[in-house]
PDB file of N, CA and C in Angstrom:
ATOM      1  N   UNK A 188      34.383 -63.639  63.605  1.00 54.00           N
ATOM      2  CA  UNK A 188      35.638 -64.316  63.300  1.00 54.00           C
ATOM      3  C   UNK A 188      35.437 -65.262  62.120  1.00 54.00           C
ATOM      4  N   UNK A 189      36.226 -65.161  61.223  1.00 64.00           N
ATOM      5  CA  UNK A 189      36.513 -66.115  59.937  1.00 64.00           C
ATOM      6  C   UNK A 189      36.287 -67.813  60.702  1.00 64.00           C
ATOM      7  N   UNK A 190      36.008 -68.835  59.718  1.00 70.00           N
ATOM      8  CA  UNK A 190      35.890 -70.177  60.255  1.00 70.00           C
ATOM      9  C   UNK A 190      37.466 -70.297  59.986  1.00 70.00           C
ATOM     10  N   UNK A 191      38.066 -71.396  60.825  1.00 76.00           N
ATOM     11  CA  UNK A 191      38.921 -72.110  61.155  1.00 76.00           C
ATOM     12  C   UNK A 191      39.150 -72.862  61.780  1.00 76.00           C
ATOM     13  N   UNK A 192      40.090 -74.263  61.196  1.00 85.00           N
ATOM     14  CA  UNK A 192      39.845 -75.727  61.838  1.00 85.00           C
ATOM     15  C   UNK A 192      40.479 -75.841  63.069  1.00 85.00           C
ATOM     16  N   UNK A 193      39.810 -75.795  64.306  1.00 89.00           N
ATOM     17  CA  UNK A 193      40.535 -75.909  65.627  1.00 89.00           C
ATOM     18  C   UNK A 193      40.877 -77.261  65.898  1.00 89.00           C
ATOM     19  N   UNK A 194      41.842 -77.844  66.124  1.00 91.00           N
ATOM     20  CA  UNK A 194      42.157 -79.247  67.022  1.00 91.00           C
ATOM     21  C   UNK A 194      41.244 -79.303  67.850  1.00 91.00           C
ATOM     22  N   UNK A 195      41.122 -80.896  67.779  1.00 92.00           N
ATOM     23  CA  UNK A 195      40.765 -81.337  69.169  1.00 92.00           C
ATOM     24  C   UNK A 195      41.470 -81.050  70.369  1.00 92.00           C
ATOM     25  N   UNK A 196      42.784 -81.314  70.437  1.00 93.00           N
ATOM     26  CA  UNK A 196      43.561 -81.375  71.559  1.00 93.00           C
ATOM     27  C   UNK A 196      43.791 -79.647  71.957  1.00 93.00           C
ATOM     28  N   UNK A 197      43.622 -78.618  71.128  1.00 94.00           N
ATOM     29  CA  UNK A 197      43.618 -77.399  71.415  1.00 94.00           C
ATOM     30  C   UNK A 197      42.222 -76.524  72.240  1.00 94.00           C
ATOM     31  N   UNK A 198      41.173 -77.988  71.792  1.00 95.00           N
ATOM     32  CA  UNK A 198      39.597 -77.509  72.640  1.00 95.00           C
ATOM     33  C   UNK A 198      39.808 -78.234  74.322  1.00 95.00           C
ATOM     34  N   UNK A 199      40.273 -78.914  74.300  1.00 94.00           N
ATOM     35  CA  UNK A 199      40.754 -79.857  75.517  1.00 94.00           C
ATOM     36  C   UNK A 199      41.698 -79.094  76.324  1.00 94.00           C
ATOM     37  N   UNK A 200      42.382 -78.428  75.571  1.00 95.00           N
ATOM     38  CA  UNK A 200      43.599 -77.240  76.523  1.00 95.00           C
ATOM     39  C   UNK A 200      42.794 -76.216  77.138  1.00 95.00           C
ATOM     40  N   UNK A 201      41.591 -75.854  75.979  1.00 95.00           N
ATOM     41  CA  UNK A 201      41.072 -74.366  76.151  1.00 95.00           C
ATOM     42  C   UNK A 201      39.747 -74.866  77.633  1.00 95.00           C
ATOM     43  N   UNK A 202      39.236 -76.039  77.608  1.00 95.00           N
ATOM     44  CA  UNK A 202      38.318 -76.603  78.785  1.00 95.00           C
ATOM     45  C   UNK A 202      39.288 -76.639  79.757  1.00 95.00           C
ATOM     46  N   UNK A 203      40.473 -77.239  79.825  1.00 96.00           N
ATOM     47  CA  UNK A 203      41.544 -77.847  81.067  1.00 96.00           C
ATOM     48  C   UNK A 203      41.968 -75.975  81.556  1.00 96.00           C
ATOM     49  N   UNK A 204      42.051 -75.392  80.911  1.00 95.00           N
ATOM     50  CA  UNK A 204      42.448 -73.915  81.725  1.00 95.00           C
ATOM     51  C   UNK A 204      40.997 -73.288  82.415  1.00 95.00           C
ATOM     52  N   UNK A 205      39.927 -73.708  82.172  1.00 94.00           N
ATOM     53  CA  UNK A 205      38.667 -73.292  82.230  1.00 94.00           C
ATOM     54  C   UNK A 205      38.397 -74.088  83.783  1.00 94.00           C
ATOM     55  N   UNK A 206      38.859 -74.972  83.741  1.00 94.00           N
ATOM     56  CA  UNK A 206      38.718 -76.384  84.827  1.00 94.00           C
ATOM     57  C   UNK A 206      40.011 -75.895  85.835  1.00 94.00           C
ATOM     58  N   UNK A 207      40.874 -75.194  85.203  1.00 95.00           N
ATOM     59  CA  UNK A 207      41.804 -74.490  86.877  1.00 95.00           C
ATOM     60  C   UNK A 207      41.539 -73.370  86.960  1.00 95.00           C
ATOM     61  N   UNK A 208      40.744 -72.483  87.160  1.00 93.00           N
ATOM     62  CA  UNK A 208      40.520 -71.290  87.352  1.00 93.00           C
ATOM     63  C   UNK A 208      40.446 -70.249  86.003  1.00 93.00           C
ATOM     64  N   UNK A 209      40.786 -70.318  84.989  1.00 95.00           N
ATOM     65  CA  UNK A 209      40.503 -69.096  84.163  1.00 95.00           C
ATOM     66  C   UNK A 209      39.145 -68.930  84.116  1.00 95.00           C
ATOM     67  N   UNK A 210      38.472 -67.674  83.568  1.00 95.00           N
ATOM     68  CA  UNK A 210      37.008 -67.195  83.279  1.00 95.00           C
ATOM     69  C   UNK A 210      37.414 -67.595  81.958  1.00 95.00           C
ATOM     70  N   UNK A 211      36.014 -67.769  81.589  1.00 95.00           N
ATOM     71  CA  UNK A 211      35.531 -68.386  79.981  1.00 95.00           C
ATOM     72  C   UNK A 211      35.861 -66.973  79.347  1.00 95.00           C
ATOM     73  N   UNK A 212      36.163 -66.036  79.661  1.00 95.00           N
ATOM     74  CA  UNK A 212      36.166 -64.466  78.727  1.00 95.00           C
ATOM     75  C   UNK A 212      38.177 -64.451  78.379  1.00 95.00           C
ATOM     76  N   UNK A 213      38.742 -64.833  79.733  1.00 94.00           N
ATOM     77  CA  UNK A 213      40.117 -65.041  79.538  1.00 94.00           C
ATOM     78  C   UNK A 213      40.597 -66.271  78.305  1.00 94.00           C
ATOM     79  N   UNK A 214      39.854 -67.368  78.636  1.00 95.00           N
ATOM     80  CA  UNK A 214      40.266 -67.927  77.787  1.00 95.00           C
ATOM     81  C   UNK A 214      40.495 -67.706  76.870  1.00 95.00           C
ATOM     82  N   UNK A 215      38.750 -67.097  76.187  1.00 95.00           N
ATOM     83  CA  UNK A 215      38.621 -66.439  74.731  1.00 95.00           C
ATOM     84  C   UNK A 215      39.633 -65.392  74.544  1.00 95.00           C
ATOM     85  N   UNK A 216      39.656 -64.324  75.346  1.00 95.00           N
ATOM     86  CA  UNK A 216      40.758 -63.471  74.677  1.00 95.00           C
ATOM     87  C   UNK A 216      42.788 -64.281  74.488  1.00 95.00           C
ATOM     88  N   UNK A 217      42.505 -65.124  75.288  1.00 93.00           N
ATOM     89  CA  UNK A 217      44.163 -65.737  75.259  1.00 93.00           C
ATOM     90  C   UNK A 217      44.051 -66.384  74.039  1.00 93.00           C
ATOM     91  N   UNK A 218      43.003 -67.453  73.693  1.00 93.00           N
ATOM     92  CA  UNK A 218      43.474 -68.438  72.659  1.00 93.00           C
ATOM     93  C   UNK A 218      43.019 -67.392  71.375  1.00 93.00           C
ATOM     94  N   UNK A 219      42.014 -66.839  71.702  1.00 92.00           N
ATOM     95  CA  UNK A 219      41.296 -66.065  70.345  1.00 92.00           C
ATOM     96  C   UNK A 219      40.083 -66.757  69.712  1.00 92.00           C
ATOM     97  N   UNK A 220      39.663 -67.151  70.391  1.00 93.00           N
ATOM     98  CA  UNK A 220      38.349 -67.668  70.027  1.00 93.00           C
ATOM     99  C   UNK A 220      37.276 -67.105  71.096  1.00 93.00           C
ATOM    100  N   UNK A 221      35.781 -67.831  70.324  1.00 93.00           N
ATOM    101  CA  UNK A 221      34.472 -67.045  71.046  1.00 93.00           C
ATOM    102  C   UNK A 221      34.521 -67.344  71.860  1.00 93.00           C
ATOM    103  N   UNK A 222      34.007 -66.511  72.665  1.00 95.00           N
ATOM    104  CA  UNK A 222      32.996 -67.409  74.295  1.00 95.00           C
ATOM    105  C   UNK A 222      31.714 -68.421  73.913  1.00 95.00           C
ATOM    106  N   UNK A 223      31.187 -68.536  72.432  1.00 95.00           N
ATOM    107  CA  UNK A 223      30.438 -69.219  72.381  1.00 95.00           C
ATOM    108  C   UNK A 223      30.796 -70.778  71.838  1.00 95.00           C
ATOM    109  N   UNK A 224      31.917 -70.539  71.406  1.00 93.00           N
ATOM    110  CA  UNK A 224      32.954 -72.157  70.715  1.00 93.00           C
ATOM    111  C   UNK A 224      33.087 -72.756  72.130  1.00 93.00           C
ATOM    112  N   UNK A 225      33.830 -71.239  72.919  1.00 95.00           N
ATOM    113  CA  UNK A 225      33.975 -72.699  74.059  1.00 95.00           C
ATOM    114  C   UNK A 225      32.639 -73.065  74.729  1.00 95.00           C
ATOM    115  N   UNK A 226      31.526 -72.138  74.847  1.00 96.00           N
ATOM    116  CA  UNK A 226      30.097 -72.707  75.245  1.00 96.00           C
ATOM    117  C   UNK A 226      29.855 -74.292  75.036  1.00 96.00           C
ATOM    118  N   UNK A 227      29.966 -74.411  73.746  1.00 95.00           N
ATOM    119  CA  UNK A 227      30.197 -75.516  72.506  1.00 95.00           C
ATOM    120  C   UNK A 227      30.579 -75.962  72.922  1.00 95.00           C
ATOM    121  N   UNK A 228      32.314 -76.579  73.069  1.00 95.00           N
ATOM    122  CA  UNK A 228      32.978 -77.597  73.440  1.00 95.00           C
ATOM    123  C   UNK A 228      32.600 -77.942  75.120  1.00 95.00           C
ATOM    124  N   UNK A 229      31.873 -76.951  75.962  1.00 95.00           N
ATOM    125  CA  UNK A 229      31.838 -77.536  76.940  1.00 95.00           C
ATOM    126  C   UNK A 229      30.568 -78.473  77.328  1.00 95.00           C
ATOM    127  N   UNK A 230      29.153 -78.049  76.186  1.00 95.00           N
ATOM    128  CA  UNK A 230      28.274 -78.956  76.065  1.00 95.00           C
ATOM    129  C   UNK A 230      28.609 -79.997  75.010  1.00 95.00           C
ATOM    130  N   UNK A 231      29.394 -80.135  73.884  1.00 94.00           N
ATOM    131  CA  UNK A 231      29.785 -81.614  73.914  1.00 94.00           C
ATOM    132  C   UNK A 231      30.309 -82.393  74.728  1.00 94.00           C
ATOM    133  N   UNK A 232      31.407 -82.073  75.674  1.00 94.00           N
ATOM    134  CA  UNK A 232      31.539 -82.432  76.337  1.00 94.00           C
ATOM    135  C   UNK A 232      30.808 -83.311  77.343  1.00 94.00           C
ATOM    136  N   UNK A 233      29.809 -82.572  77.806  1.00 94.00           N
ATOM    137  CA  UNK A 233      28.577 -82.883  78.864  1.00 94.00           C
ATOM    138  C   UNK A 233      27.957 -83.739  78.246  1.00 94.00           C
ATOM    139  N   UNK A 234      27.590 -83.913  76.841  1.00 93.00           N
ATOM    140  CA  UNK A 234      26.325 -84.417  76.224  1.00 93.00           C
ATOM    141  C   UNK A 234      26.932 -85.980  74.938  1.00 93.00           C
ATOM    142  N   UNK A 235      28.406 -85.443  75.327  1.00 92.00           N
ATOM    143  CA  UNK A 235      28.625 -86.463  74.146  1.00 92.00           C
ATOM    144  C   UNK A 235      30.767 -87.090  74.422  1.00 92.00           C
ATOM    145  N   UNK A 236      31.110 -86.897  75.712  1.00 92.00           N
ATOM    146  CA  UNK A 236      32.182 -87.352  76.267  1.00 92.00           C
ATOM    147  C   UNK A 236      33.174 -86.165  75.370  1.00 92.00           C
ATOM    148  N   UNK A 237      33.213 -85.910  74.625  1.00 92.00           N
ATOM    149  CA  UNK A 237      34.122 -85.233  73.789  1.00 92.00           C
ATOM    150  C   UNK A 237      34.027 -84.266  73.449  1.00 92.00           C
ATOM    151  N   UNK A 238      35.263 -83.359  72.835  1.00 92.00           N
ATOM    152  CA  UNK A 238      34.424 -82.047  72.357  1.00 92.00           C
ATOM    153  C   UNK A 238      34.339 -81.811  71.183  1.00 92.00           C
ATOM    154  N   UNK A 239      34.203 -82.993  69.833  1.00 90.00           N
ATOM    155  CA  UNK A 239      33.389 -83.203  68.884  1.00 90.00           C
ATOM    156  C   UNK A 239      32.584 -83.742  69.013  1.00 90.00           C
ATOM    157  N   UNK A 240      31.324 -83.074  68.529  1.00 87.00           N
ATOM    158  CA  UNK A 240      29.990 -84.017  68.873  1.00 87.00           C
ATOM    159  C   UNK A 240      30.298 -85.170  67.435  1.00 87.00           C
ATOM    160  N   UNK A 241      29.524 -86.311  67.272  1.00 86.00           N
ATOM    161  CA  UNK A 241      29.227 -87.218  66.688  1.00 86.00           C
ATOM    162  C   UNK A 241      28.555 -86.244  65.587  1.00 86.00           C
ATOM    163  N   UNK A 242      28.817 -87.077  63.985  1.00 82.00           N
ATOM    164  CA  UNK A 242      28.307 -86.566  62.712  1.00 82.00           C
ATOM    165  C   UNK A 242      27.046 -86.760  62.594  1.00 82.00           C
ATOM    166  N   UNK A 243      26.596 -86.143  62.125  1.00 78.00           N
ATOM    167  CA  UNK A 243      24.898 -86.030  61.868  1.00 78.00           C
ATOM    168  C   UNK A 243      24.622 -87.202  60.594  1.00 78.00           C
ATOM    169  N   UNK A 244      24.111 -88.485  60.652  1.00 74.00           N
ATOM    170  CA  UNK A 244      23.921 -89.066  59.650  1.00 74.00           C
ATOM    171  C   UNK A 244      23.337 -88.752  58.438  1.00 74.00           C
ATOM    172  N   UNK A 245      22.127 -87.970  58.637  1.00 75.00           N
ATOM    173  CA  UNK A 245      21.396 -86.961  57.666  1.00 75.00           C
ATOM    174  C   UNK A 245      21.967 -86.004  57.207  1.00 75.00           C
ATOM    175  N   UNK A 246      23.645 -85.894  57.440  1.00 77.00           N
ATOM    176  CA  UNK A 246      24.428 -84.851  57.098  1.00 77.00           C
ATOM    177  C   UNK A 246      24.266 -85.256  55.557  1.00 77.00           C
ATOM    178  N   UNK A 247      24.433 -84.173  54.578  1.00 77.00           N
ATOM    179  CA  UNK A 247      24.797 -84.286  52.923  1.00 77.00           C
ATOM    180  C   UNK A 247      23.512 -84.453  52.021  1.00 77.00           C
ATOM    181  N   UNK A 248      24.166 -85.033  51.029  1.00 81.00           N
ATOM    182  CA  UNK A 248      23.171 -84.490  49.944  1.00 81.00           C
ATOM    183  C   UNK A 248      22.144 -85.671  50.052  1.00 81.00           C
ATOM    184  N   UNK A 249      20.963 -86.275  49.832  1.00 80.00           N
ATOM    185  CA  UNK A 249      20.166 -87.113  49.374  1.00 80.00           C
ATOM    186  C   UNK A 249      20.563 -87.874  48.519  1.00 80.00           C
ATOM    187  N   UNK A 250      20.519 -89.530  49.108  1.00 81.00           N
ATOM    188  CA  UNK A 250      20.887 -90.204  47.526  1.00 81.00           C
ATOM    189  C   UNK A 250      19.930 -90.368  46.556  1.00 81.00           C
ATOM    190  N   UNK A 251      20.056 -90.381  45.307  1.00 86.00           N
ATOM    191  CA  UNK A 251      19.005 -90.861  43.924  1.00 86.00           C
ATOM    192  C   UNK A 251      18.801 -91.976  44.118  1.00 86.00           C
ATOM    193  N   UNK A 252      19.601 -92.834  43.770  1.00 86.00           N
ATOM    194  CA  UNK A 252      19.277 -93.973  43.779  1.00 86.00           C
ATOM    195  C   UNK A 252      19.119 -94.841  44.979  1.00 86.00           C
ATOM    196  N   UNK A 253      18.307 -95.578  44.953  1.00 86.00           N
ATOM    197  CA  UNK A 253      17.791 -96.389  46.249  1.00 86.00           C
ATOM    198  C   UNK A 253      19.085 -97.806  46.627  1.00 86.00           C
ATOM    199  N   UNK A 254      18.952 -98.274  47.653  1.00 87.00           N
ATOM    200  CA  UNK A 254      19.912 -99.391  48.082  1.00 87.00           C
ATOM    201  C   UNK A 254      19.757-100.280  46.677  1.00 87.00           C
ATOM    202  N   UNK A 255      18.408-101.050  46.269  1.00 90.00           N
ATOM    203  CA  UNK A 255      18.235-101.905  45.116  1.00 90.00           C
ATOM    204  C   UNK A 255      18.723-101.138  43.835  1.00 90.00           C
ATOM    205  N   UNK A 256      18.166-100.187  43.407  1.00 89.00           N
ATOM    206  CA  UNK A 256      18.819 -99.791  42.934  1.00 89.00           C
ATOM    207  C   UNK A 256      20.770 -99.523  42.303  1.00 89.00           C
ATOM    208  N   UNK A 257      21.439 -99.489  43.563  1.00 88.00           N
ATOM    209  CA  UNK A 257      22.501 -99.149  43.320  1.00 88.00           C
ATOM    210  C   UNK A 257      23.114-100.548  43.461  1.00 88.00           C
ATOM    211  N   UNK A 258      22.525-101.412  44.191  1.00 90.00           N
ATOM    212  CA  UNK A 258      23.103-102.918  43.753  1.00 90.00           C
ATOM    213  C   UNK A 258      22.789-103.451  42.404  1.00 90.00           C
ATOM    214  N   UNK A 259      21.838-102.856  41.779  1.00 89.00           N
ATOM    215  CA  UNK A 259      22.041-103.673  40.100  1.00 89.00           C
ATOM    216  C   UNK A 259      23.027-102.824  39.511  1.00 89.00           C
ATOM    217  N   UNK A 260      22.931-101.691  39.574  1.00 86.00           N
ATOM    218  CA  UNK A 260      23.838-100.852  38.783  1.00 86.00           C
ATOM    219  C   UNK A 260      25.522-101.170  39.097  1.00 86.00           C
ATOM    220  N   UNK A 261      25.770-101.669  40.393  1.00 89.00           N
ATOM    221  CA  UNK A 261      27.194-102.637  40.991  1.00 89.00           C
ATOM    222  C   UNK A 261      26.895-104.094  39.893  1.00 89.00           C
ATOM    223  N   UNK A 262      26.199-104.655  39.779  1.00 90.00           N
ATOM    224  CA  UNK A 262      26.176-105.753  39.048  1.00 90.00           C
ATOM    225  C   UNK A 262      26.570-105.935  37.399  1.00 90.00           C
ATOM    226  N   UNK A 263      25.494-105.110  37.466  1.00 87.00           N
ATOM    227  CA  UNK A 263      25.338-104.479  35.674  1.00 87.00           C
ATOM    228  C   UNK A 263      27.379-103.699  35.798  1.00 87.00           C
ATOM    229  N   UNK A 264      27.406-103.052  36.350  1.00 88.00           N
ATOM    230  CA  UNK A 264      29.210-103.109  35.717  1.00 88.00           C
ATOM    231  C   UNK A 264      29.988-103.875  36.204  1.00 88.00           C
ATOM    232  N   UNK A 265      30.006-104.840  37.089  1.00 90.00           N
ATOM    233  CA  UNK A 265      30.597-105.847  37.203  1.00 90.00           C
ATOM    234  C   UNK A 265      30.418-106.752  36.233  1.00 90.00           C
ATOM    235  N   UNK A 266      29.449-107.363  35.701  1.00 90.00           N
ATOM    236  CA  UNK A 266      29.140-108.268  34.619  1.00 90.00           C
ATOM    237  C   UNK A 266      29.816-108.022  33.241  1.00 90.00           C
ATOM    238  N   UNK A 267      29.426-106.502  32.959  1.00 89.00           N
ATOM    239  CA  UNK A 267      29.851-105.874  31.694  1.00 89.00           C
ATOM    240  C   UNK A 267      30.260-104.662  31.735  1.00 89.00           C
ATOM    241  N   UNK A 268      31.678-104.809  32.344  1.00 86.00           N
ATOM    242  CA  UNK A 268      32.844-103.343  32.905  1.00 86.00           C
ATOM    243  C   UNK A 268      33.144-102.381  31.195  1.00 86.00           C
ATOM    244  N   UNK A 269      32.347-102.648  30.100  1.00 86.00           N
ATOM    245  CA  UNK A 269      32.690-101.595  28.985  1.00 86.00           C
ATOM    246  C   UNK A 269      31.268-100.920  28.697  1.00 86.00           C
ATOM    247  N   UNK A 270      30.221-101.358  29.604  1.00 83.00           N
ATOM    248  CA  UNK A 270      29.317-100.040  29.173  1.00 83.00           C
ATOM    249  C   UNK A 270      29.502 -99.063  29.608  1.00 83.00           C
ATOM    250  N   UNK A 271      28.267 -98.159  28.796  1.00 82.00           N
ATOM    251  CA  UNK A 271      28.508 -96.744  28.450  1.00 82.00           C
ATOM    252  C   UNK A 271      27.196 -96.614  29.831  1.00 82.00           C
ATOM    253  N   UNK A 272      27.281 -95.085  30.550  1.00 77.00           N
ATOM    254  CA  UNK A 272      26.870 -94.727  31.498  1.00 77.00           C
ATOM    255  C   UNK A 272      25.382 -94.539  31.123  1.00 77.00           C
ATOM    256  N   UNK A 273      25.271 -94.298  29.530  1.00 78.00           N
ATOM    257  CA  UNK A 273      23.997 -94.261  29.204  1.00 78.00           C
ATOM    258  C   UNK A 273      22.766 -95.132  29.189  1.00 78.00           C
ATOM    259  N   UNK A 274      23.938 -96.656  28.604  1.00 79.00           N
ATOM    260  CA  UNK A 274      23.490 -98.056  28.622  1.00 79.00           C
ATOM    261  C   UNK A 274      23.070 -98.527  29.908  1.00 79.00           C
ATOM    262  N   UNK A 275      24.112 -98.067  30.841  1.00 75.00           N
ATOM    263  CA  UNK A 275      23.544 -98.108  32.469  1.00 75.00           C
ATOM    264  C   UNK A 275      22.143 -97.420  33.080  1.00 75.00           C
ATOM    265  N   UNK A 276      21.648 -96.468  32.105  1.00 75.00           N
ATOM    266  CA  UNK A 276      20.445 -95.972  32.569  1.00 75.00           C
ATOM    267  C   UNK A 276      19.480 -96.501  32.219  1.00 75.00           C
ATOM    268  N   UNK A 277      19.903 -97.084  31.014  1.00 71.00           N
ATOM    269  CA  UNK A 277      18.139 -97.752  29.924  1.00 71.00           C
ATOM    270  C   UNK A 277      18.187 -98.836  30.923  1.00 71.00           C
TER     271      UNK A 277
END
């Protein structure tokens, strides 16, 4: 199946029919999703109150520049808002 953004409140419907009697296979064929999404939402659930887990902080790219770093470079254009990005590197 193609990715697509499911609601929260539509993973919460698809657990609450799961929680009155449907099989996890009914579900999937009613809403149209895997048996393994709802696997998913039912161990966030268990492991994290919800059925989005919490963002991965280490999510994304690596920063270059370090914390010190990026506070002089906040300074340096605060002080003097017409340099050139180049002047910011020397």
């Amino acid at each position: 199946m193609p990715f697509r953004h499911i609601s929260e409140d539509f993973k919460v419907r698809a657990l609450w029919l799961l929680d009155n009697g449907y099989v996890t296979e009914e579900v999937s064929d009613l809403l149209g999703v895997s048996t393994r999404s709802i696997a998913r939402w039912r161990h966030n659930v268990a492991n994290y109150g919800s059925v989005i887990p919490p963002r991965d902080p280490m999510q994304g790219r690596p920063r270059i520049l370090n914390a010190l770093q990026t506070d002089s470079v906040l300074e340096l254009v605060e002080q003097f808002p017409e340099l050139y990005l180049d002047e910011i590197m020397d």
